[in-house]
PDB file of C-alpha atoms and ligand atoms in Angstrom:
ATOM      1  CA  UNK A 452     -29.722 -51.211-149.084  1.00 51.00           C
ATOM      2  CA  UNK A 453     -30.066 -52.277-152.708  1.00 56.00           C
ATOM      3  CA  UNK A 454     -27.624 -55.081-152.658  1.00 70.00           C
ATOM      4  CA  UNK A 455     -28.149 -57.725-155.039  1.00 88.00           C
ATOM      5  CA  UNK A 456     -29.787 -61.028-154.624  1.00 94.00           C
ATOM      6  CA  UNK A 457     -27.745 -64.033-154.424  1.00 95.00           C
ATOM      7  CA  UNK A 458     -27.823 -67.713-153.125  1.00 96.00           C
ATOM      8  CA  UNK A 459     -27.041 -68.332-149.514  1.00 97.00           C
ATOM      9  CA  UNK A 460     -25.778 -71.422-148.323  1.00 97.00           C
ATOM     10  CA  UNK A 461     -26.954 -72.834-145.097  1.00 97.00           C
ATOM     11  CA  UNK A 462     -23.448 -72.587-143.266  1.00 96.00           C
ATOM     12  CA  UNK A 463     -23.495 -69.259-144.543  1.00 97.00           C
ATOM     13  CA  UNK A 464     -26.965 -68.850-142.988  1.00 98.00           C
ATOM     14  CA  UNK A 465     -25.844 -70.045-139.710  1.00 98.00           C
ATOM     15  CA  UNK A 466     -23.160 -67.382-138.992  1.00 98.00           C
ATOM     16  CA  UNK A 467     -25.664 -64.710-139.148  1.00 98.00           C
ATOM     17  CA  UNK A 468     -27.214 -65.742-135.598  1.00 98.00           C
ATOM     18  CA  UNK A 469     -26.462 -62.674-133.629  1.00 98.00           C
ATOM     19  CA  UNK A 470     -28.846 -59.450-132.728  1.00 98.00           C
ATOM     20  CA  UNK A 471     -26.991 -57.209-134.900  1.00 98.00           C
ATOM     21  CA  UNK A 472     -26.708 -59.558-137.908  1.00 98.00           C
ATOM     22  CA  UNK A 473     -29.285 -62.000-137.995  1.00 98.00           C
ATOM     23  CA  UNK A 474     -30.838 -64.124-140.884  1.00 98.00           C
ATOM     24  CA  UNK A 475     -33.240 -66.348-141.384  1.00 98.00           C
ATOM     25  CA  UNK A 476     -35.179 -68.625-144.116  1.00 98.00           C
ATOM     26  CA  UNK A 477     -38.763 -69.538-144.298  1.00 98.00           C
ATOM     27  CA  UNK A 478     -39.704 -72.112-147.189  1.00 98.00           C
ATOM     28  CA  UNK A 479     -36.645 -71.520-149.164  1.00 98.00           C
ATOM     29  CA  UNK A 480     -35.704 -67.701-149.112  1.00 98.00           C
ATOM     30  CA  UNK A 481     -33.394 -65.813-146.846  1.00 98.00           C
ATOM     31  CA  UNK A 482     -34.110 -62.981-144.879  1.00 98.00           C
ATOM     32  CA  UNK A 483     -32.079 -60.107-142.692  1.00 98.00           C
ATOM     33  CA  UNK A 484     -34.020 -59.496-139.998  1.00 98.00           C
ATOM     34  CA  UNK A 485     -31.745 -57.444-137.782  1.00 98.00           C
ATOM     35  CA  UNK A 486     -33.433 -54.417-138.847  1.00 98.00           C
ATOM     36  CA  UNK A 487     -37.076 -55.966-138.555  1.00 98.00           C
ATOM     37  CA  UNK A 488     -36.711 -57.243-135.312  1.00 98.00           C
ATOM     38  CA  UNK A 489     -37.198 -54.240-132.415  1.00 98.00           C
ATOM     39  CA  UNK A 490     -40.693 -54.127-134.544  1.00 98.00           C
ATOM     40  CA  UNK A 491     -41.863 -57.490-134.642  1.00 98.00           C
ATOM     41  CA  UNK A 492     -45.197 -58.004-132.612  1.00 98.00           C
ATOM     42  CA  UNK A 493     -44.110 -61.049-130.960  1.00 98.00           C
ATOM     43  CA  UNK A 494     -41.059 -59.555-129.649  1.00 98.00           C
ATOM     44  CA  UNK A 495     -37.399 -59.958-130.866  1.00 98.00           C
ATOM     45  CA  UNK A 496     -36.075 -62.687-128.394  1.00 98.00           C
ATOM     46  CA  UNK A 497     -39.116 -65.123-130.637  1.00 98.00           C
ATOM     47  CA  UNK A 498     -38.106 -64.271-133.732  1.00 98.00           C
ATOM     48  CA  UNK A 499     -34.441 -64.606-132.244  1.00 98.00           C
ATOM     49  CA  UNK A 500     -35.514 -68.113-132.257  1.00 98.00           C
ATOM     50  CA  UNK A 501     -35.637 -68.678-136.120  1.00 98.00           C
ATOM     51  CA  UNK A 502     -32.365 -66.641-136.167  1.00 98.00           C
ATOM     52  CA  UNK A 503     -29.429 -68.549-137.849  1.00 98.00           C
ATOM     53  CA  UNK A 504     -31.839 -71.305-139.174  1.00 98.00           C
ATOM     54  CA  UNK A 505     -34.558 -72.450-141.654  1.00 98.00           C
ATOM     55  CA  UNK A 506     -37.464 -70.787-139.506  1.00 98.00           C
ATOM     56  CA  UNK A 507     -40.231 -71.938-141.398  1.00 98.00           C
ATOM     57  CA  UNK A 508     -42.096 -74.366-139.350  1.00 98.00           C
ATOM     58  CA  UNK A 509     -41.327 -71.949-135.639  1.00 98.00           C
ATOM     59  CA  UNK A 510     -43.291 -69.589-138.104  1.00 98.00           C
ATOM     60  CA  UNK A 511     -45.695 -71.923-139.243  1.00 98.00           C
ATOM     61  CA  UNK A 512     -46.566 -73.143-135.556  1.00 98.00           C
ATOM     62  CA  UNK A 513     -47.239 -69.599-134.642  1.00 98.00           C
ATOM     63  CA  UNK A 514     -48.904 -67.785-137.146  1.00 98.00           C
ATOM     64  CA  UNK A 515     -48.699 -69.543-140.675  1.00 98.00           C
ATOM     65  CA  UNK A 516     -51.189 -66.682-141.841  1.00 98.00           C
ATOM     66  CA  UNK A 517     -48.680 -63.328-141.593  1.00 98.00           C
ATOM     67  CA  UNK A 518     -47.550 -62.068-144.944  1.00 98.00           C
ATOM     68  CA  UNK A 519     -43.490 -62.582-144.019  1.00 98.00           C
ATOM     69  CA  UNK A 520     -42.581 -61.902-147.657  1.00 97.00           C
ATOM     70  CA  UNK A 521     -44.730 -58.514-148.361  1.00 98.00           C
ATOM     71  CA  UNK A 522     -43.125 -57.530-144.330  1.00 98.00           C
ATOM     72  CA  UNK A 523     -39.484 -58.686-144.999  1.00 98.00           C
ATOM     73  CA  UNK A 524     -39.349 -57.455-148.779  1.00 97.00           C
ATOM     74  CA  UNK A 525     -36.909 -54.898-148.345  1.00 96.00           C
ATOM     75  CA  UNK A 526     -34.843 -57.162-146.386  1.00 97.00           C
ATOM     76  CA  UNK A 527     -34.449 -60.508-148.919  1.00 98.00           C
ATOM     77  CA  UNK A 528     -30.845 -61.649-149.601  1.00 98.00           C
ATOM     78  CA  UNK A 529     -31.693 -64.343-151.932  1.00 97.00           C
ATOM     79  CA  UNK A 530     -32.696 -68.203-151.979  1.00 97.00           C
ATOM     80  CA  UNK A 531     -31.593 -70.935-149.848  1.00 97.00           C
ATOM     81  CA  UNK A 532     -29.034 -73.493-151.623  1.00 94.00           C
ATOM     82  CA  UNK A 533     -28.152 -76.470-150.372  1.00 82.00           C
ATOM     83  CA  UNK A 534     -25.746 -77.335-153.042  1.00 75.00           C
ATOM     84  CA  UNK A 535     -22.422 -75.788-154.421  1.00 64.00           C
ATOM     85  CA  UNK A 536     -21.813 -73.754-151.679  1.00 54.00           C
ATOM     86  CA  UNK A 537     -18.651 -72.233-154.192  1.00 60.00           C
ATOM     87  CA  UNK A 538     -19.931 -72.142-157.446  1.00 56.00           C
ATOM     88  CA  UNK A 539     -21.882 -68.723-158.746  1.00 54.00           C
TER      89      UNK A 539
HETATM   90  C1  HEM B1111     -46.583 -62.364-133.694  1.00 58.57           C
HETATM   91  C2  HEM B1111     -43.158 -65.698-132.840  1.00 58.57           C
HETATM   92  C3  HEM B1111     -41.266 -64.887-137.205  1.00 58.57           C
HETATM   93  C4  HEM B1111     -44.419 -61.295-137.878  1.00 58.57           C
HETATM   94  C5  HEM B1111     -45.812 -63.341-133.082  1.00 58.57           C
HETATM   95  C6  HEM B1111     -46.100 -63.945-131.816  1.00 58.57           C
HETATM   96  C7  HEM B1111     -45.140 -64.857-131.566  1.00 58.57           C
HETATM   97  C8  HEM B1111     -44.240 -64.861-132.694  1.00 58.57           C
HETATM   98  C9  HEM B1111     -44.998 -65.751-130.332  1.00 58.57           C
HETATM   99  C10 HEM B1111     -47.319 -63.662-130.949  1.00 58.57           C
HETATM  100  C11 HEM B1111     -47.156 -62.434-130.135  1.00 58.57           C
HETATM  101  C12 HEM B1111     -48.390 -62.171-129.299  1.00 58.57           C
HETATM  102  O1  HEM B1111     -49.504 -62.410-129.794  1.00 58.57           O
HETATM  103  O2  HEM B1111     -48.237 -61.722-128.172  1.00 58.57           O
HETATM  104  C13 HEM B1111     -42.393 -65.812-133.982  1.00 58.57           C
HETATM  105  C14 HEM B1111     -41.352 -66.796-134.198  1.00 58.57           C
HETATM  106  C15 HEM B1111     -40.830 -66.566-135.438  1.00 58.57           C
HETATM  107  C16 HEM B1111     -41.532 -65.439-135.978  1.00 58.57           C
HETATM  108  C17 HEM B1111     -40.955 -67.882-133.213  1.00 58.57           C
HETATM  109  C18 HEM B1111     -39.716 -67.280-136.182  1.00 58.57           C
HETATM  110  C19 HEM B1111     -38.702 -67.810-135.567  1.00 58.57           C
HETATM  111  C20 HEM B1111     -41.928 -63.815-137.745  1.00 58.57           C
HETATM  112  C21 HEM B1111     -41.633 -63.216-139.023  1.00 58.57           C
HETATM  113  C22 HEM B1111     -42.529 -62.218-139.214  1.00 58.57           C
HETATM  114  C23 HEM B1111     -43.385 -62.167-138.058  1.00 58.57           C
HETATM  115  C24 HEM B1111     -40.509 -63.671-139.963  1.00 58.57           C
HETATM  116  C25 HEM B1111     -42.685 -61.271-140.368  1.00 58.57           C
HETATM  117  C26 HEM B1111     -41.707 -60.647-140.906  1.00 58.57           C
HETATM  118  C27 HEM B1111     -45.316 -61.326-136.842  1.00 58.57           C
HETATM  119  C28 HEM B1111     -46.567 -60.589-136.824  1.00 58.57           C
HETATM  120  C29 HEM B1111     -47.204 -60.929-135.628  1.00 58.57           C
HETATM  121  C30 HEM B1111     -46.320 -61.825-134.920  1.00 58.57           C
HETATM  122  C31 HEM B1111     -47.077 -59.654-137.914  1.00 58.57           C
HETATM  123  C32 HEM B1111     -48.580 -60.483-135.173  1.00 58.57           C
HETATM  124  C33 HEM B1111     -49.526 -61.540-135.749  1.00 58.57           C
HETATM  125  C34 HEM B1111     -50.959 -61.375-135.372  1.00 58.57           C
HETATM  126  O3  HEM B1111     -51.253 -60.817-134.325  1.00 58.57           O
HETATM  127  O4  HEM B1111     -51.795 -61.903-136.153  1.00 58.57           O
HETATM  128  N1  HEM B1111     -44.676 -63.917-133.590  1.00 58.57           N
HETATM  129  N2  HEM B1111     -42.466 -65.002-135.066  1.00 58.57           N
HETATM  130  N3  HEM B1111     -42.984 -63.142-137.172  1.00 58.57           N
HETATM  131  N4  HEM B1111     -45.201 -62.076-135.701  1.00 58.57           N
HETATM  132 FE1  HEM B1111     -43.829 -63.504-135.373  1.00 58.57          FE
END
């Protein structure tokens, strides 16, 4: 909904692991998928899988070729950090 775009940290990344707030990363950049997931073709308890978590190689092992950024545009929070986890 227009929020801005803004580091995540990976314990920040982890909380969001539930059906009605879930996250997830693939090769650096963090998705909400909550809203994405009653339409993904694979079904939501797979991509439940990645929920919480840097999901890039569960993607990769199942279909490295779908356009996840172009799909999940709408629905980026920002990059993955892995350092100051306080600092802005
Ligand atoms: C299909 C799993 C993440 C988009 C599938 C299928 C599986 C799967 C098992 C095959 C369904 C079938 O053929 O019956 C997973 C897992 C993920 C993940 C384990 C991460 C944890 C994503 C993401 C997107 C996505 C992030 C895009 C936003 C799709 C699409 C298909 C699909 C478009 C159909 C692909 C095709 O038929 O070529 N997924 N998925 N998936 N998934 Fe995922």
């Amino acid at each position: 909904v227009g929020g801005r775009i803004r580091p995540v940290h990976p314990s920040e990344l982890a909380t969001h692991n539930k059906k009605n707030d879930a996250w997830l990363a693939i090769r650096g950049r963090v998705y909400n998928i909550t809203h994405y997931l009653p339409y993904h073709p694979g079904g939501p308890e797979e991509l439940m899988r990645g929920a919480g978590i840097d999901a890039t190689d569960l993607f990769d092992k199942v279909h490295p070729w779908v356009n996840y950024d172009s799909l999940l545009a709408k629905c980026l929070v920002g990059p993955l950090r892995f350092d100051r986890p306080d600092a802005e």
